[in-house]
Each structure stands twice: as structure tokens, then as C-alpha cells.
Amino acid sequence: EVQLLESGGGLVQPGGSLRLSCAASGFTFSSYAMSWVRQAPGKGLEWVSAISGSGGSTYYADSVKGRFTISRDNSKNTLYLQMNSLRAEDTAVYYCAKDRSYTVTSSWGVWGKGTTVTVSS
Amino acid sequence: DIQMTQSPSSLSASVGDRVTITCQASQDISNYLNWYQQKPGKAPKLLIYDASNLETGVPSRFSGSGSGTDFTFTISSLQPEDIATYYCQQYDNLPPAFGPGTKVDIK
């Protein structure tokens, strides 16, 4: 069974840092691009970042560019999101999502359950 | 960036009713459009990809159509378990963008 399990969320002060992880199982992780998508409380869905299967290509939403870094360790079947200089508006549930392809197509057939990030003093 | 709009923002219908949601892109996205279902407290679930293709395991009462800038999502016979928010999403260009969602409930 294909599964994605996010972890690493929590409460952090504005300006702080957090690293999210997404452990993948049930498929050949290195063969698929991956993305992070977030959802602020009571709001809609917002794409955050994407990475190709090899990790050689990365993409970011303007709202997080320069502050967030996406990476992957294909030997550990794990996706990461390093979040620095966090702001209140980054408060959200963060989902990792499996692309339908090796390259980034941003069409996601599998999603994790999400991890909650709260930025507050 | 491509902007997505959806209508209506919410609707209430009876069990067995046909439900239709529309989605419009700010520019031509060919058929690079998905439809997701999200139930409260849960992750989104892909229902329709490439505008009209039913994801494996999704009931056939769900369907999608359209291309270019105008798209339609239909539930042919609304069931109680279909209560959710539905989002369209374009993936023709980065950044991928979601519509604002349509909340569906039972009358």
C-alpha cells in the first residue's frame, strides 16, 4: 500500500525554524516527483514546493522562496521541507503529495495525512 | 500566474440529486486539470485527472469534462458520503493553482 507519513510539525515562534519530514512507503520513491501543499486554518489549498525524482530540480511558491528548502533522501525514502524565518502566515497543515511522474507535473494521486505547523509567540 | 475560479462557493442538495460545479482558468490550460475531494480534517483525495479521467477506485457517479478555460465536475446522484469540499486544480504551468473550493452538503 502506498503511504506518506508527515512529521515534524509543531509550535514555533515567528522567525524560528522547523524541518518537516515525509516518510514514503509502498512505491519506488526515487521514481516520483514530490510536493508540499499547505492549508491554513479554514482556508483553501496552496502549493508550497516541488522536487523531481532525482532531487535535481526544485521549485517554490513566491510566498516561501528564499525561506523554505525542499530536499529528498532517496536512500531513506524521505522528503523534507526546511522552513526558516517562519511567519504567522505560514501557520497551516502541511501535506506531502506524490506526483504522478518522475518529473514535476503537479498532479498528485497520493497525499499524506498532514502535519500541523503553528507560528505564534 | 494562472488563477482559478469555482462556482458556486457552496451548495445544498438532496440525496440522489445531480450536482454540478464549474471551474474556470484565467488562461488556456488544455486539459491539465484535476478535481479533488476533501472531507473535514482529512487530506484531499484525487477524483478526476486530466479533466475527465476517473482515478482508480473512484465511484462512477463522479465525472469531469471541459478543456481550455472552462471545466465542469458532476456528481450524477449525490450520496451522503459525498459531503465535502471540492477543489479544481490546474497543472499546466507552475505554480500549480487551486480553485477556492465548493462546499457540498445535504439539504
mmCIF file of C-alpha atoms in Angstrom:
data_model
loop_
_atom_site.group_PDB
_atom_site.id
_atom_site.type_symbol
_atom_site.label_atom_id
_atom_site.label_comp_id
_atom_site.label_asym_id
_atom_site.label_seq_id
_atom_site.Cartn_x
_atom_site.Cartn_y
_atom_site.Cartn_z
ATOM 1 C CA GLU A 1 0.000 0.000 0.000
ATOM 2 C CA VAL A 2 1.293 3.425 -0.959
ATOM 3 C CA GLN A 3 1.683 5.598 2.137
ATOM 4 C CA LEU A 4 3.049 9.002 3.035
ATOM 5 C CA LEU A 5 3.556 9.978 6.666
ATOM 6 C CA GLU A 6 4.465 13.535 7.605
ATOM 7 C CA SER A 7 6.137 14.533 10.859
ATOM 8 C CA GLY A 8 7.985 17.442 12.392
ATOM 9 C CA GLY A 9 5.184 19.944 12.834
ATOM 10 C CA GLY A 10 4.695 21.934 15.993
ATOM 11 C CA LEU A 11 4.562 25.337 17.617
ATOM 12 C CA VAL A 12 7.359 27.746 16.725
ATOM 13 C CA GLN A 13 7.916 31.440 17.347
ATOM 14 C CA PRO A 14 7.981 33.944 14.498
ATOM 15 C CA GLY A 15 11.427 33.978 12.938
ATOM 16 C CA GLY A 16 12.079 30.411 14.014
ATOM 17 C CA SER A 17 12.817 27.271 12.032
ATOM 18 C CA LEU A 18 11.292 23.852 11.609
ATOM 19 C CA ARG A 19 12.058 20.821 9.455
ATOM 20 C CA LEU A 20 9.226 18.666 8.186
ATOM 21 C CA SER A 21 9.728 15.078 7.052
ATOM 22 C CA CYS A 22 7.593 12.816 4.902
ATOM 23 C CA ALA A 23 8.317 9.088 5.044
ATOM 24 C CA ALA A 24 7.215 7.219 1.938
ATOM 25 C CA SER A 25 6.457 3.528 1.539
ATOM 26 C CA GLY A 26 4.818 1.152 -0.901
ATOM 27 C CA PHE A 27 6.358 2.568 -4.087
ATOM 28 C CA THR A 28 9.724 3.284 -5.683
ATOM 29 C CA PHE A 29 10.290 6.672 -4.066
ATOM 30 C CA SER A 30 13.086 7.816 -6.391
ATOM 31 C CA SER A 31 10.830 7.349 -9.432
ATOM 32 C CA TYR A 32 8.408 10.098 -8.487
ATOM 33 C CA ALA A 33 8.467 13.818 -8.014
ATOM 34 C CA MET A 34 7.089 15.045 -4.711
ATOM 35 C CA SER A 35 5.473 18.217 -3.454
ATOM 36 C CA TRP A 36 4.445 20.016 -0.287
ATOM 37 C CA VAL A 37 0.995 21.606 -0.211
ATOM 38 C CA ARG A 38 -0.381 23.552 2.753
ATOM 39 C CA GLN A 39 -3.739 24.619 4.065
ATOM 40 C CA ALA A 40 -4.158 27.482 6.524
ATOM 41 C CA PRO A 41 -6.926 27.075 9.113
ATOM 42 C CA GLY A 42 -10.301 27.367 7.423
ATOM 43 C CA LYS A 43 -8.710 28.219 4.067
ATOM 44 C CA GLY A 44 -8.068 26.567 0.730
ATOM 45 C CA LEU A 45 -5.103 24.624 -0.599
ATOM 46 C CA GLU A 46 -1.808 26.271 -1.517
ATOM 47 C CA TRP A 47 1.117 24.623 -3.284
ATOM 48 C CA VAL A 48 4.415 25.285 -1.500
ATOM 49 C CA SER A 49 7.251 23.451 -3.233
ATOM 50 C CA ALA A 50 8.128 20.563 -5.527
ATOM 51 C CA ILE A 51 11.160 18.395 -6.267
ATOM 52 C CA SER A 52 11.905 15.985 -9.096
ATOM 53 C CA GLY A 53 12.566 12.293 -8.555
ATOM 54 C CA SER A 54 16.336 12.728 -8.598
ATOM 55 C CA GLY A 55 16.209 15.859 -6.471
ATOM 56 C CA GLY A 56 17.987 17.787 -9.201
ATOM 57 C CA SER A 57 15.106 20.178 -9.882
ATOM 58 C CA THR A 58 13.305 22.168 -7.218
ATOM 59 C CA TYR A 59 10.508 24.724 -7.383
ATOM 60 C CA TYR A 60 8.957 27.112 -4.862
ATOM 61 C CA ALA A 61 5.940 29.318 -4.426
ATOM 62 C CA ASP A 62 6.851 33.004 -4.310
ATOM 63 C CA SER A 63 5.477 33.168 -0.751
ATOM 64 C CA VAL A 64 8.210 30.830 0.555
ATOM 65 C CA LYS A 65 11.086 31.381 -1.885
ATOM 66 C CA GLY A 66 14.307 32.123 -0.048
ATOM 67 C CA ARG A 67 12.935 30.875 3.275
ATOM 68 C CA PHE A 68 11.992 27.229 2.607
ATOM 69 C CA THR A 69 14.155 24.468 1.141
ATOM 70 C CA ILE A 70 12.824 21.206 -0.228
ATOM 71 C CA SER A 71 15.065 18.151 -0.391
ATOM 72 C CA ARG A 72 14.862 14.385 -0.502
ATOM 73 C CA ASP A 73 16.938 11.399 0.540
ATOM 74 C CA ASN A 74 16.093 8.595 -1.874
ATOM 75 C CA SER A 75 18.136 6.107 0.172
ATOM 76 C CA LYS A 76 15.813 6.773 3.110
ATOM 77 C CA ASN A 77 12.594 7.208 1.090
ATOM 78 C CA THR A 78 12.089 10.548 2.802
ATOM 79 C CA LEU A 79 11.091 14.022 1.663
ATOM 80 C CA TYR A 80 11.994 17.118 3.692
ATOM 81 C CA LEU A 81 10.954 20.726 3.979
ATOM 82 C CA GLN A 82 13.325 23.025 5.869
ATOM 83 C CA MET A 83 11.384 26.112 6.923
ATOM 84 C CA ASN A 84 13.310 29.171 8.128
ATOM 85 C CA SER A 85 12.258 32.711 9.050
ATOM 86 C CA LEU A 86 8.780 31.480 9.804
ATOM 87 C CA ARG A 87 5.880 33.936 9.818
ATOM 88 C CA ALA A 88 2.396 33.806 11.286
ATOM 89 C CA GLU A 89 1.020 33.364 7.771
ATOM 90 C CA ASP A 90 2.932 30.069 7.448
ATOM 91 C CA THR A 91 0.582 28.548 10.025
ATOM 92 C CA ALA A 92 -1.081 25.634 8.263
ATOM 93 C CA VAL A 93 -1.438 21.916 7.857
ATOM 94 C CA TYR A 94 1.379 20.791 5.586
ATOM 95 C CA TYR A 95 0.753 17.828 3.296
ATOM 96 C CA CYS A 96 3.280 15.927 1.265
ATOM 97 C CA ALA A 97 1.959 14.632 -2.040
ATOM 98 C CA LYS A 98 3.222 12.108 -4.585
ATOM 99 C CA ASP A 99 3.343 13.251 -8.194
ATOM 100 C CA ARG A 100 2.108 11.028 -10.976
ATOM 101 C CA SER A 101 5.500 11.243 -12.719
ATOM 102 C CA TYR A 102 9.298 11.367 -12.247
ATOM 103 C CA THR A 103 9.296 14.966 -13.413
ATOM 104 C CA VAL A 104 7.229 17.614 -11.670
ATOM 105 C CA THR A 105 3.757 17.631 -13.171
ATOM 106 C CA SER A 106 1.939 18.823 -10.033
ATOM 107 C CA SER A 107 -0.742 16.178 -10.419
ATOM 108 C CA TRP A 108 -0.942 14.353 -7.117
ATOM 109 C CA GLY A 109 -2.543 10.958 -6.731
ATOM 110 C CA VAL A 110 -1.430 10.234 -3.172
ATOM 111 C CA TRP A 111 -1.369 12.535 -0.161
ATOM 112 C CA GLY A 112 -0.186 12.160 3.407
ATOM 113 C CA LYS A 113 -2.410 12.933 6.396
ATOM 114 C CA GLY A 114 -0.610 16.186 7.096
ATOM 115 C CA THR A 115 1.361 17.764 9.934
ATOM 116 C CA THR A 116 0.362 20.994 11.662
ATOM 117 C CA VAL A 117 2.682 23.981 11.890
ATOM 118 C CA THR A 118 1.717 26.859 14.165
ATOM 119 C CA VAL A 119 3.772 30.045 14.142
ATOM 120 C CA SER A 120 2.956 32.143 17.169
ATOM 121 C CA SER A 121 4.593 33.927 20.061
ATOM 122 C CA ASP B 1 0.360 33.002 -12.692
ATOM 123 C CA ILE B 2 -2.853 31.212 -13.635
ATOM 124 C CA GLN B 3 -5.885 31.998 -11.475
ATOM 125 C CA MET B 4 -8.695 29.503 -10.893
ATOM 126 C CA THR B 5 -12.280 30.321 -10.029
ATOM 127 C CA GLN B 6 -15.067 27.985 -8.995
ATOM 128 C CA SER B 7 -18.809 28.320 -8.662
ATOM 129 C CA PRO B 8 -20.811 28.042 -6.643
ATOM 130 C CA SER B 9 -18.833 28.502 -3.431
ATOM 131 C CA SER B 10 -21.342 26.282 -1.655
ATOM 132 C CA LEU B 11 -24.431 24.278 -2.447
ATOM 133 C CA SER B 12 -27.038 22.225 -0.701
ATOM 134 C CA ALA B 13 -28.737 19.343 -2.493
ATOM 135 C CA SER B 14 -30.851 16.299 -1.732
ATOM 136 C CA VAL B 15 -29.661 12.705 -1.819
ATOM 137 C CA GLY B 16 -29.979 11.474 -5.386
ATOM 138 C CA ASP B 17 -29.716 14.931 -6.945
ATOM 139 C CA ARG B 18 -27.367 15.729 -9.788
ATOM 140 C CA VAL B 19 -24.730 18.236 -8.643
ATOM 141 C CA THR B 20 -22.615 20.360 -10.976
ATOM 142 C CA ILE B 21 -19.621 22.545 -10.138
ATOM 143 C CA THR B 22 -17.852 24.769 -12.630
ATOM 144 C CA CYS B 23 -14.228 25.842 -12.698
ATOM 145 C CA GLN B 24 -12.630 28.472 -14.877
ATOM 146 C CA ALA B 25 -8.969 29.126 -15.565
ATOM 147 C CA SER B 26 -7.605 32.599 -16.311
ATOM 148 C CA GLN B 27 -5.882 31.238 -19.424
ATOM 149 C CA ASP B 28 -5.903 28.131 -21.601
ATOM 150 C CA ILE B 29 -4.714 25.101 -19.613
ATOM 151 C CA SER B 30 -5.679 22.469 -22.201
ATOM 152 C CA ASN B 31 -6.896 19.507 -20.126
ATOM 153 C CA TYR B 32 -4.377 19.845 -17.291
ATOM 154 C CA LEU B 33 -6.994 19.963 -14.604
ATOM 155 C CA ASN B 34 -7.661 17.823 -11.529
ATOM 156 C CA TRP B 35 -10.624 17.603 -9.183
ATOM 157 C CA TYR B 36 -10.098 16.778 -5.514
ATOM 158 C CA GLN B 37 -12.484 15.921 -2.715
ATOM 159 C CA GLN B 38 -11.618 16.973 0.828
ATOM 160 C CA LYS B 39 -13.597 15.892 3.864
ATOM 161 C CA PRO B 40 -13.208 17.797 7.157
ATOM 162 C CA GLY B 41 -9.927 17.021 8.902
ATOM 163 C CA LYS B 42 -8.742 14.818 6.050
ATOM 164 C CA ALA B 43 -6.278 15.132 3.209
ATOM 165 C CA PRO B 44 -7.522 15.880 -0.294
ATOM 166 C CA LYS B 45 -8.333 12.888 -2.475
ATOM 167 C CA LEU B 46 -7.857 12.900 -6.239
ATOM 168 C CA LEU B 47 -11.087 12.078 -8.052
ATOM 169 C CA ILE B 48 -10.568 13.240 -11.645
ATOM 170 C CA TYR B 49 -7.307 13.876 -13.527
ATOM 171 C CA ASP B 50 -6.652 15.297 -16.988
ATOM 172 C CA ALA B 51 -10.076 16.962 -16.755
ATOM 173 C CA SER B 52 -12.127 13.857 -17.448
ATOM 174 C CA ASN B 53 -10.323 10.708 -16.325
ATOM 175 C CA LEU B 54 -11.661 8.906 -13.274
ATOM 176 C CA GLU B 55 -8.981 7.973 -10.749
ATOM 177 C CA THR B 56 -8.811 4.251 -9.959
ATOM 178 C CA GLY B 57 -11.299 3.225 -7.306
ATOM 179 C CA VAL B 58 -13.434 6.375 -7.528
ATOM 180 C CA PRO B 59 -17.171 5.730 -7.985
ATOM 181 C CA SER B 60 -18.524 6.283 -11.469
ATOM 182 C CA ARG B 61 -21.090 8.828 -10.249
ATOM 183 C CA PHE B 62 -18.224 11.349 -10.345
ATOM 184 C CA SER B 63 -17.267 12.788 -13.719
ATOM 185 C CA GLY B 64 -15.463 15.726 -15.258
ATOM 186 C CA SER B 65 -15.429 17.493 -18.594
ATOM 187 C CA GLY B 66 -14.045 20.511 -20.368
ATOM 188 C CA SER B 67 -10.847 21.855 -21.854
ATOM 189 C CA GLY B 68 -9.182 25.183 -22.410
ATOM 190 C CA THR B 69 -10.535 27.512 -19.750
ATOM 191 C CA ASP B 70 -13.923 26.055 -18.764
ATOM 192 C CA PHE B 71 -14.458 22.851 -16.842
ATOM 193 C CA THR B 72 -17.318 21.031 -15.173
ATOM 194 C CA PHE B 73 -17.441 18.490 -12.360
ATOM 195 C CA THR B 74 -20.584 16.422 -11.840
ATOM 196 C CA ILE B 75 -21.924 14.072 -9.220
ATOM 197 C CA SER B 76 -24.696 12.212 -11.011
ATOM 198 C CA SER B 77 -26.525 11.091 -7.871
ATOM 199 C CA LEU B 78 -25.454 12.748 -4.625
ATOM 200 C CA GLN B 79 -24.809 10.364 -1.738
ATOM 201 C CA PRO B 80 -24.450 11.209 1.977
ATOM 202 C CA GLU B 81 -20.758 10.257 1.885
ATOM 203 C CA ASP B 82 -20.149 12.912 -0.786
ATOM 204 C CA ILE B 83 -20.423 15.704 1.762
ATOM 205 C CA ALA B 84 -17.108 17.508 1.327
ATOM 206 C CA THR B 85 -15.360 20.451 -0.252
ATOM 207 C CA TYR B 86 -14.349 20.018 -3.884
ATOM 208 C CA TYR B 87 -11.357 21.779 -5.432
ATOM 209 C CA CYS B 88 -10.237 22.110 -9.016
ATOM 210 C CA GLN B 89 -6.500 22.467 -9.657
ATOM 211 C CA GLN B 90 -4.539 23.370 -12.760
ATOM 212 C CA TYR B 91 -1.179 21.819 -13.510
ATOM 213 C CA ASP B 92 -0.448 23.255 -16.927
ATOM 214 C CA ASN B 93 2.047 25.747 -15.531
ATOM 215 C CA LEU B 94 3.987 26.310 -12.355
ATOM 216 C CA PRO B 95 2.886 27.420 -9.856
ATOM 217 C CA PRO B 96 0.031 24.918 -9.734
ATOM 218 C CA ALA B 97 -3.117 26.611 -8.526
ATOM 219 C CA PHE B 98 -6.287 25.521 -6.810
ATOM 220 C CA GLY B 99 -9.744 26.954 -7.078
ATOM 221 C CA PRO B 100 -11.236 28.338 -3.855
ATOM 222 C CA GLY B 101 -13.379 25.261 -3.327
ATOM 223 C CA THR B 102 -17.068 24.348 -3.389
ATOM 224 C CA LYS B 103 -18.619 23.091 -0.180
ATOM 225 C CA VAL B 104 -21.320 20.500 -0.800
ATOM 226 C CA ASP B 105 -23.812 19.443 1.830
ATOM 227 C CA ILE B 106 -27.129 17.649 2.090
ATOM 228 C CA LYS B 107 -30.379 19.549 2.113
#
